[in-house]
Amino acid sequence: MLSLSLKEVLTRIKNGQLSSCEVFEKCVHRAKKLRDLNFFITETFDNGTEKTSHKMKSQKDGKSNLLPGIPFAVKDNFCTRNIRTTCASNMLKNYIPPYNATVVQRLLDQGAQIIGKTNMDEFAMGSTSIDSVFGPVRNPWKYNFLQTSYPVPSECQKTKVHQTVGSTDDSCSSQKSYSRNFSTAVSNISERLSNCTKNDNGQHQECSLNSDWFISGGSSGGSAVAVAAGTCYGALGSDTGGSTRNPASYCGVVGLKSTYGRLSRYGLIPLTNSLDVPGIFAKTVDDAAIIFNTLAGHDIQDSTTVTDPFHPVILPDAPEVKGLTIGIPQNCDSLTTKEVIDLRLKVADMFANAGAKVVPVSLPHASYSVSCYIILCCSEVASNMACYDGIEFGHRAKDTVSTEQLFATTRHDGFNDVVRERILAGNYFLLKSNYDQYVLKAMQVRRLIRDDYMKVFSSGIDLLLTPTTSGDAPLYQMLTTEENYWRTGEQDLYTVPINLAGIPAITVPTALSKNGLPIGLQLIGQDFKEQEMLSAAKWLEQEMNFPYLDLSFLDDINT
Amino acid sequence: MAHNSIILHRIFLLQRLPKHICYGLKTRLLSYRNPQCRFFSTKPQAQCQPKKKWCGVVGLEIHAQILSKSKMFSGSATSYGAPTNTQVALFDAALPGTLPVLNQRCVEAAVMTALALKCQINKISTFDRKHYFYSDLPAGFQITQYHKPLAVDGKLEYIISSASKKQQAINKMARITQIQLEVDSGKSLHDHKDHQSLIDLNRAGVGLMEIVTEPDFVNGDEAAAFLRELQLILVTLGTCDGKMSEGSFRVDANISVHHPGEPYGVRTEVKNINSIRHVSKAINFEIKRQTEELEAGKEIQNETRSFDIDTGETVLMRDKEGFQDYRFMPEPNLPPIYVYDDQSLPETDSKVVNMDAIQCQIPELPNQKRLRLQQDYELSLDKINMLLFEHGMIVVFEDILAIVSHDPLVKPQNIANFLMNDFLSVLKSKNLSIDNSGIPTSALADICTLTDKDEISKGTAKNVLIELFNRPSQSVRNIVESNKWYQINDIDRLKDLCEEAFSQYPEAVMKFKKGRKRAINPLIVHVLNATDGCANPQKVKDILLKMLS
């Protein structure tokens, strides 16, 4: 059941094949098995089931909920009424908001249930999900579940991944349902498990696999993992410079960043207001569209949402890309792995073969994106973080020598190094003597970057195709050296300019790397043309037949 | 050569110093170089270049709370004096994730104010964040308009009332630099005994118009006259209640002194002055203080001072950690404010701010009213100003005028006098304001009518008024009748009383005949007293004069 897509589950609930309660309980069951991955900061397993049945009653009373009782995970930087919202920080460790973010409320209005608040980088600053006061999030792909929780025989080490980049060639079938993909995609882990269950000599031994694991990406790593691991049918993340698309790519799920102004930011604890967009994690493009339709539209509470009426996205069963013009930006950084570059070439060829026109495009200012982003992000961070003074809410230091000292100690205790560094840098950029040189320039460069995209689109390009990340997920140990840690910033290269331009983008899991890890590719659309972008993304999804992660073997194990 | 060049260098430098220091020193240097010059160098100075006078330069910043039901960016109410922290929306407390939603009323009020002050409205203006840490500033920044304010380049004509009847009132004009929208902060109450601060956020987020003037005032009297006029305009427009006592109209003054024609001196800022009278006093004190400092050869520090009501002096405020860099940045959560006119009005959206429509809603402004009242009723400017500056009085005056308009006998001048003398003094004695007097305007009109028709005397008018305050439901005519307060205009009866006065005050009669005109007064008073104040004083005087001649 947890292998089903949201669309499939909704159909079965409608048909009476499944009950909402059952779905929620299964998800909770799965989530409990996966606590090792540390993707929930706050679990809301208890109130879920009871409310589900309540919601079901109200549905019988005639209310039609689009998402009856469906479990959703919500990144812990969206305010949830009476559920603590921590931003993975000491500052908000015990903060319980009195209101729901608009996007959360819209999910609840359709009957959805929050199953948990997901782990992330503190205040969404990072692209690893390891900078959380609640500990790092772990990627379920290639994760050795057996090491810590389950006793298994040693043969399990030898198992190999079957699906790799090359293997996708022969599985391009446009009409395959998501769940059939599931059944064909066999995770190495399930194989291990079958070996494990066959072994009944009772001689269990501790698995000696390397204790390392792959990171989930970030900053919305917890939400990506929650969806990838099948503990919910969709999740909210936030995307400021790629914080939704990056972990979606690393965890093999769909990650949608819509046009700035399409989804309300009310209740999303801000990182960079002018770049932040609520992100959507889903198992499939269809699911992403369903969730997007639920969330989108003007919100009176957020003046930056567009007031134009929203026309829901409707995706054809068999979308076509014939006649589309796909632009391929030429700039790639040296860090991008060959397999990612090859994958993009391959996919570009597939578009061409399906009747799309594929043309190279130039985005001359894209290379300034990360510098531009750093200045804008830090400046707004410095400003946004000024409200954390310990007076009205959140952590308050016991230091009462003076108000100034109270502020200083509170903020020192409440923020990690990354946050403090950005505040410091941002305040530096905003100084009267530096403003013109840094902030104003960055805003001008931002305009140039957006203009690049506008020029490309006005020249007849419908969509752009780029990698989402420059490689697959790195190992946690790789990031423990300082040099590598800072290199994670460069993973934003393909995602950051999209936020600067405000345009929509989606990452679609496309293939597995030679390490057996997911690689996503990014489709970039035009302002408010999510329909076209999602349509092409669905085509790509159907073509690639990505082997989704199946952790169903875990459900039957007694712990 | 070397010696000469040093001296010349010194002179060059000295010429750039304030003149009053230069002259003396320059003279000494010259006389040192050429003793013969001594006589010439000092005498012409005394004759042709008298020591210049220091002149004050004053600019004002006014924070006017916008009269609106809800705050500028949240839905919470704005009523004054509500229990602490009962008017605080989530946004006002800067809870994470909350966003500002602009209150259109605030924009319209500011546009109306800007139009009344003849400002140029920026069709597109933007909001900025001004950062500083303070416990009653929950977000750690104030939303204001720094880079592009709502309106610029206005002006306001104001009048300095004559100090005595001989002098003419003086018309003045001050330039408005800009009007910007911003939000108020909360309030801190510092409990020094228990070492704690209590924060009330009721005021946090209330809309403010910051009105900044050019340094166009030379003293406190000008500034005060300007502020009274501005206050009057805001109240007339209904964009601010103008109540300084409740903090809805706050003034900061920037003050420096210089010699006319020379660059401005270093300025000080006097903050948080809570009445116009104190603004005037603070400015005049500060000009005096700065002048004395400079005369004593000291320098003026750029500093913030406050006004001590008890001593009438300005004192240095505790330095807020010296220089503050407010790190302004554009407010990313608010789109620009667009102000349209009839030409640019978009067809689709009816909820936009249209300055032409707002222009039409502007009521008669004080200056227009002055002109009209002068022309229509031949009232003196001073009289009109008295009516205008007494809060609510002009409305009562015009309401009475409207009631008695059909009656040519009732004179506006007399209505004005009655209101400003009798009505106001009774109100003050009873500690009431015009708004809560409880006296219907029609009753006041009745009193004025009876007075001008000689049915009651002016003295009686005040008694009627006092009686009316005691029993507001009574009709004026009833009061007059039941007290038998009708004026005695019967010549024969008055003559009898005058003769009685003649016989009782022979000395006064003698004095009058010797030329002491004022000696007639005891005679008049006698008649008035004999009639309980009901005798027509003018007629009594006429009869007495006739008898005396």
Short mmCIF file of N, CA, C and O in Angstrom, two decimals, chain A residues 79 92 95 98-99 260 264-270 273-274 300-304 379-380 382-389 391-393 400 403-404 407 411 427 430-433 435 439 443, chain B residues 90 92-102 128-129 131 133-141 146-147 190 195 197 199 201 318 321 323 325-335 351:
data_model
loop_
_atom_site.label_atom_id
_atom_site.label_comp_id
_atom_site.label_asym_id
_atom_site.label_seq_id
_atom_site.Cartn_x
_atom_site.Cartn_y
_atom_site.Cartn_z
N CYS A 79 4.72 26.88 10.00
CA CYS A 79 4.03 26.95 11.28
C CYS A 79 2.82 26.04 11.27
O CYS A 79 2.05 26.00 10.31
N LEU A 92 14.12 27.87 18.46
CA LEU A 92 12.69 27.56 18.43
C LEU A 92 12.41 26.12 18.90
O LEU A 92 11.39 25.53 18.55
N TYR A 95 9.13 26.01 20.52
CA TYR A 95 8.18 27.01 20.03
C TYR A 95 6.94 26.33 19.44
O TYR A 95 7.04 25.49 18.54
N PRO A 98 0.84 29.58 17.20
CA PRO A 98 -0.61 29.64 17.40
C PRO A 98 -1.40 29.63 16.09
O PRO A 98 -2.60 29.87 16.10
N TYR A 99 -0.74 29.39 14.99
CA TYR A 99 -1.47 29.43 13.72
C TYR A 99 -0.85 28.47 12.71
O TYR A 99 0.29 28.02 12.87
N TYR A 260 7.47 31.97 -8.13
CA TYR A 260 7.36 32.85 -6.98
C TYR A 260 6.05 33.61 -7.07
O TYR A 260 5.72 34.18 -8.11
N SER A 264 1.50 30.53 -1.27
CA SER A 264 1.62 31.48 -0.16
C SER A 264 2.80 31.13 0.74
O SER A 264 3.03 29.98 1.08
N ARG A 265 3.50 32.15 1.15
CA ARG A 265 4.59 31.99 2.11
C ARG A 265 4.14 32.28 3.53
O ARG A 265 4.94 32.23 4.47
N TYR A 266 2.86 32.63 3.71
CA TYR A 266 2.38 32.96 5.05
C TYR A 266 2.54 31.75 5.96
O TYR A 266 2.02 30.67 5.67
N GLY A 267 3.28 31.93 7.02
CA GLY A 267 3.51 30.83 7.95
C GLY A 267 4.75 30.03 7.65
O GLY A 267 5.10 29.12 8.40
N LEU A 268 5.42 30.34 6.56
CA LEU A 268 6.72 29.74 6.27
C LEU A 268 7.77 30.63 6.94
O LEU A 268 7.88 31.81 6.59
N ILE A 269 8.48 30.08 7.88
CA ILE A 269 9.48 30.90 8.58
C ILE A 269 10.57 31.25 7.59
O ILE A 269 11.20 30.37 7.00
N PRO A 270 10.77 32.53 7.35
CA PRO A 270 11.54 32.93 6.18
C PRO A 270 13.04 32.70 6.29
O PRO A 270 13.61 32.78 7.37
N ASN A 273 13.09 36.12 1.99
CA ASN A 273 11.71 36.33 1.57
C ASN A 273 11.53 36.45 0.06
O ASN A 273 10.56 35.98 -0.50
N SER A 274 12.50 37.08 -0.57
CA SER A 274 12.33 37.34 -2.00
C SER A 274 12.68 36.12 -2.85
O SER A 274 12.53 36.16 -4.07
N ILE A 300 -4.64 36.21 0.80
CA ILE A 300 -4.72 37.61 1.25
C ILE A 300 -3.66 37.93 2.30
O ILE A 300 -3.24 39.07 2.46
N GLN A 301 -3.19 36.88 2.96
CA GLN A 301 -2.18 37.07 4.01
C GLN A 301 -0.77 37.27 3.44
O GLN A 301 0.13 37.66 4.17
N ASP A 302 -0.58 36.92 2.19
CA ASP A 302 0.73 37.08 1.57
C ASP A 302 0.59 38.00 0.37
O ASP A 302 0.13 37.60 -0.70
N SER A 303 1.03 39.23 0.54
CA SER A 303 0.87 40.24 -0.51
C SER A 303 1.70 39.96 -1.74
O SER A 303 1.53 40.62 -2.76
N THR A 304 2.62 38.99 -1.63
CA THR A 304 3.44 38.70 -2.81
C THR A 304 2.87 37.55 -3.63
O THR A 304 3.47 37.15 -4.62
N SER A 379 21.82 39.02 3.51
CA SER A 379 21.24 40.30 3.90
C SER A 379 19.85 40.09 4.48
O SER A 379 19.51 40.63 5.54
N GLU A 380 19.04 39.31 3.79
CA GLU A 380 17.69 39.09 4.30
C GLU A 380 17.71 38.24 5.56
O GLU A 380 16.87 38.42 6.45
N ALA A 382 20.03 38.34 7.86
CA ALA A 382 20.38 39.25 8.94
C ALA A 382 19.15 39.99 9.43
O ALA A 382 18.94 40.18 10.62
N SER A 383 18.32 40.38 8.48
CA SER A 383 17.11 41.13 8.82
C SER A 383 16.05 40.21 9.45
O SER A 383 15.50 40.52 10.51
N ASN A 384 15.79 39.10 8.81
CA ASN A 384 14.74 38.20 9.29
C ASN A 384 15.05 37.63 10.67
O ASN A 384 14.15 37.35 11.46
N MET A 385 16.32 37.42 10.94
CA MET A 385 16.69 36.80 12.20
C MET A 385 16.66 37.81 13.35
O MET A 385 16.85 37.44 14.51
N ALA A 386 16.45 39.09 13.01
CA ALA A 386 16.46 40.11 14.07
C ALA A 386 15.29 39.94 15.04
O ALA A 386 15.34 40.45 16.15
N CYS A 387 14.26 39.23 14.61
CA CYS A 387 13.11 39.08 15.51
C CYS A 387 13.39 38.08 16.64
O CYS A 387 12.65 38.04 17.62
N TYR A 388 14.45 37.31 16.52
CA TYR A 388 14.75 36.32 17.56
C TYR A 388 15.58 36.98 18.65
O TYR A 388 16.80 36.87 18.68
N ASP A 389 14.88 37.69 19.52
CA ASP A 389 15.59 38.39 20.58
C ASP A 389 15.23 37.85 21.96
O ASP A 389 15.66 38.37 22.97
N ILE A 391 12.35 37.95 23.39
CA ILE A 391 11.32 38.72 24.11
C ILE A 391 9.94 38.10 23.93
O ILE A 391 9.28 37.75 24.89
N GLU A 392 9.51 37.97 22.68
CA GLU A 392 8.13 37.56 22.44
C GLU A 392 7.94 36.04 22.38
O GLU A 392 6.87 35.55 22.69
N PHE A 393 8.93 35.33 21.93
CA PHE A 393 8.76 33.89 21.72
C PHE A 393 10.13 33.25 21.64
O PHE A 393 11.15 33.94 21.55
N THR A 400 20.26 38.26 32.63
CA THR A 400 19.40 39.43 32.80
C THR A 400 20.19 40.65 33.26
O THR A 400 19.66 41.55 33.88
N THR A 403 19.30 44.38 28.90
CA THR A 403 18.54 43.93 27.75
C THR A 403 19.48 43.54 26.62
O THR A 403 19.28 42.53 25.95
N GLU A 404 20.52 44.33 26.42
CA GLU A 404 21.48 44.05 25.35
C GLU A 404 22.13 42.68 25.57
O GLU A 404 22.29 41.89 24.65
N PHE A 407 19.72 39.93 24.74
CA PHE A 407 19.66 39.71 23.29
C PHE A 407 20.86 38.88 22.85
O PHE A 407 20.73 37.88 22.15
N ARG A 411 20.72 35.02 21.41
CA ARG A 411 21.02 34.77 20.01
C ARG A 411 22.24 33.86 19.85
O ARG A 411 22.31 33.08 18.91
N ASN A 427 24.74 41.56 7.81
CA ASN A 427 24.82 42.88 8.41
C ASN A 427 25.96 43.69 7.82
O ASN A 427 25.87 44.91 7.68
N LEU A 430 24.81 45.05 4.54
CA LEU A 430 23.77 46.07 4.66
C LEU A 430 24.27 47.39 5.25
O LEU A 430 23.53 48.38 5.26
N LEU A 431 25.50 47.40 5.72
CA LEU A 431 26.02 48.66 6.27
C LEU A 431 25.89 49.76 5.22
O LEU A 431 26.04 49.52 4.03
N LYS A 432 25.63 50.95 5.72
CA LYS A 432 25.40 52.07 4.80
C LYS A 432 26.54 52.20 3.78
O LYS A 432 26.31 52.47 2.61
N SER A 433 27.76 51.97 4.27
CA SER A 433 28.91 52.15 3.39
C SER A 433 29.08 50.98 2.41
O SER A 433 29.84 51.09 1.45
N TYR A 435 26.24 49.01 1.25
CA TYR A 435 24.97 48.65 0.61
C TYR A 435 25.05 48.74 -0.92
O TYR A 435 24.71 47.78 -1.63
N VAL A 439 24.69 44.94 -1.87
CA VAL A 439 23.27 44.58 -1.98
C VAL A 439 22.67 45.13 -3.27
O VAL A 439 22.01 44.41 -4.02
N MET A 443 21.28 43.00 -6.41
CA MET A 443 19.91 43.11 -6.94
C MET A 443 19.94 43.38 -8.44
O MET A 443 19.10 42.90 -9.19
N LEU B 90 -0.73 38.57 15.45
CA LEU B 90 0.49 37.76 15.40
C LEU B 90 1.62 38.53 14.74
O LEU B 90 2.77 38.48 15.17
N ASP B 92 2.08 41.73 14.71
CA ASP B 92 2.58 42.82 15.55
C ASP B 92 3.63 42.33 16.54
O ASP B 92 4.49 43.08 16.98
N ALA B 93 3.52 41.06 16.91
CA ALA B 93 4.51 40.49 17.81
C ALA B 93 5.66 39.86 17.03
O ALA B 93 6.52 39.21 17.61
N ALA B 94 5.63 40.02 15.71
CA ALA B 94 6.67 39.49 14.81
C ALA B 94 6.85 37.99 14.95
O ALA B 94 7.96 37.49 14.89
N LEU B 95 5.74 37.26 15.15
CA LEU B 95 5.86 35.82 15.20
C LEU B 95 6.42 35.33 13.87
O LEU B 95 6.04 35.83 12.81
N PRO B 96 7.33 34.36 13.92
CA PRO B 96 7.98 33.93 12.68
C PRO B 96 6.95 33.44 11.65
O PRO B 96 6.00 32.74 12.01
N GLY B 97 7.17 33.83 10.42
CA GLY B 97 6.30 33.37 9.34
C GLY B 97 5.15 34.30 9.03
O GLY B 97 4.50 34.16 8.00
N THR B 98 4.87 35.25 9.92
CA THR B 98 3.77 36.18 9.64
C THR B 98 4.24 37.22 8.63
O THR B 98 5.42 37.52 8.54
N LEU B 99 3.28 37.76 7.90
CA LEU B 99 3.62 38.70 6.83
C LEU B 99 2.74 39.95 6.95
O LEU B 99 1.61 39.88 7.43
N PRO B 100 3.26 41.09 6.50
CA PRO B 100 2.49 42.32 6.55
C PRO B 100 1.46 42.38 5.41
O PRO B 100 1.74 41.93 4.31
N VAL B 101 0.29 42.90 5.73
CA VAL B 101 -0.72 43.15 4.70
C VAL B 101 -1.10 44.63 4.82
O VAL B 101 -1.59 45.06 5.86
N LEU B 102 -0.85 45.38 3.78
CA LEU B 102 -0.99 46.83 3.86
C LEU B 102 -2.46 47.25 3.99
O LEU B 102 -3.31 46.78 3.23
N ASP B 128 10.84 50.06 3.24
CA ASP B 128 12.16 49.58 3.62
C ASP B 128 12.15 49.16 5.08
O ASP B 128 11.28 49.55 5.84
N ARG B 129 13.14 48.37 5.41
CA ARG B 129 13.31 47.97 6.82
C ARG B 129 14.45 48.79 7.42
O ARG B 129 15.51 48.92 6.82
N HIS B 131 16.74 48.80 10.72
CA HIS B 131 17.08 47.83 11.76
C HIS B 131 17.67 48.47 13.01
O HIS B 131 18.59 49.28 12.92
N PHE B 133 17.95 47.09 17.42
CA PHE B 133 17.42 46.19 18.46
C PHE B 133 16.83 47.01 19.59
O PHE B 133 17.50 47.88 20.15
N TYR B 134 15.60 46.77 19.87
CA TYR B 134 15.00 47.36 21.06
C TYR B 134 13.86 46.45 21.50
O TYR B 134 13.19 45.83 20.67
N SER B 135 13.66 46.39 22.80
CA SER B 135 12.73 45.36 23.28
C SER B 135 11.29 45.61 22.86
O SER B 135 10.51 44.67 22.78
N ASP B 136 10.94 46.87 22.56
CA ASP B 136 9.55 47.08 22.12
C ASP B 136 9.43 47.14 20.60
O ASP B 136 8.42 47.56 20.06
N LEU B 137 10.47 46.71 19.92
CA LEU B 137 10.44 46.59 18.46
C LEU B 137 10.57 45.10 18.12
O LEU B 137 11.67 44.60 17.91
N PRO B 138 9.44 44.39 18.10
CA PRO B 138 9.52 42.91 18.06
C PRO B 138 10.28 42.35 16.87
O PRO B 138 11.00 41.37 17.01
N ALA B 139 10.15 42.95 15.70
CA ALA B 139 10.79 42.37 14.51
C ALA B 139 12.28 42.66 14.47
O ALA B 139 13.01 42.06 13.69
N GLY B 140 12.73 43.59 15.29
CA GLY B 140 14.13 44.02 15.19
C GLY B 140 14.33 45.00 14.06
O GLY B 140 15.46 45.39 13.75
N PHE B 141 13.26 45.36 13.41
CA PHE B 141 13.33 46.42 12.40
C PHE B 141 11.98 47.10 12.33
O PHE B 141 10.95 46.53 12.72
N TYR B 146 12.26 54.57 3.08
CA TYR B 146 13.56 55.24 3.11
C TYR B 146 14.01 55.62 1.70
O TYR B 146 14.30 56.76 1.43
N HIS B 147 14.00 54.64 0.82
CA HIS B 147 14.53 54.92 -0.51
C HIS B 147 13.55 55.70 -1.37
O HIS B 147 13.94 56.54 -2.17
N HIS B 190 9.89 50.77 32.12
CA HIS B 190 11.06 50.27 32.84
C HIS B 190 10.84 50.36 34.34
O HIS B 190 10.59 51.43 34.87
N HIS B 195 14.24 45.81 38.38
CA HIS B 195 15.12 45.54 37.25
C HIS B 195 14.41 44.77 36.14
O HIS B 195 14.84 43.72 35.71
N SER B 197 11.74 45.25 32.52
CA SER B 197 11.03 46.11 31.57
C SER B 197 9.75 45.40 31.19
O SER B 197 9.75 44.20 30.94
N ILE B 199 6.66 45.26 28.46
CA ILE B 199 6.43 45.68 27.08
C ILE B 199 4.94 45.64 26.77
O ILE B 199 4.27 44.65 27.04
N LEU B 201 2.56 45.98 23.52
CA LEU B 201 2.63 46.03 22.05
C LEU B 201 1.35 46.58 21.41
O LEU B 201 1.18 46.49 20.20
N ARG B 318 20.58 59.89 27.26
CA ARG B 318 21.58 58.83 27.40
C ARG B 318 21.94 58.32 26.00
O ARG B 318 21.08 57.97 25.22
N GLU B 321 24.45 54.09 22.48
CA GLU B 321 25.63 53.45 21.90
C GLU B 321 26.13 54.18 20.66
O GLU B 321 26.50 53.56 19.67
N PHE B 323 26.82 56.00 17.32
CA PHE B 323 26.32 56.00 15.95
C PHE B 323 25.57 54.71 15.64
O PHE B 323 26.02 53.62 15.95
N ASP B 325 23.98 52.42 12.66
CA ASP B 325 23.81 52.16 11.24
C ASP B 325 22.54 51.33 11.10
O ASP B 325 22.48 50.20 11.57
N TYR B 326 21.52 51.91 10.51
CA TYR B 326 20.22 51.25 10.51
C TYR B 326 20.12 50.13 9.47
O TYR B 326 19.12 49.46 9.37
N ARG B 327 21.12 49.98 8.67
CA ARG B 327 21.18 48.88 7.68
C ARG B 327 19.86 48.76 6.91
O ARG B 327 19.23 47.71 6.86
N PHE B 328 19.46 49.85 6.30
CA PHE B 328 18.22 49.86 5.53
C PHE B 328 18.26 48.82 4.42
O PHE B 328 19.30 48.61 3.79
N MET B 329 17.14 48.20 4.21
CA MET B 329 17.04 47.30 3.05
C MET B 329 15.58 47.25 2.60
O MET B 329 14.67 47.48 3.39
N PRO B 330 15.34 47.01 1.33
CA PRO B 330 13.95 46.98 0.85
C PRO B 330 13.14 45.90 1.57
O PRO B 330 13.65 44.82 1.82
N GLU B 331 11.91 46.23 1.93
CA GLU B 331 11.03 45.24 2.59
C GLU B 331 10.56 44.25 1.52
O GLU B 331 9.82 44.63 0.61
N PRO B 332 11.00 43.00 1.61
CA PRO B 332 10.71 42.07 0.51
C PRO B 332 9.28 41.52 0.52
O PRO B 332 8.86 40.94 -0.46
N ASN B 333 8.58 41.71 1.62
CA ASN B 333 7.24 41.11 1.71
C ASN B 333 6.13 42.03 1.25
O ASN B 333 4.96 41.63 1.28
N LEU B 334 6.48 43.24 0.85
CA LEU B 334 5.44 44.18 0.43
C LEU B 334 5.72 44.69 -0.97
O LEU B 334 6.79 45.22 -1.25
N PRO B 335 4.76 44.53 -1.86
CA PRO B 335 4.92 45.10 -3.19
C PRO B 335 4.92 46.63 -3.08
O PRO B 335 4.49 47.17 -2.06
N LYS B 351 -10.13 48.57 -6.50
CA LYS B 351 -9.66 48.77 -5.13
C LYS B 351 -8.32 49.51 -5.06
O LYS B 351 -7.57 49.36 -4.11
#
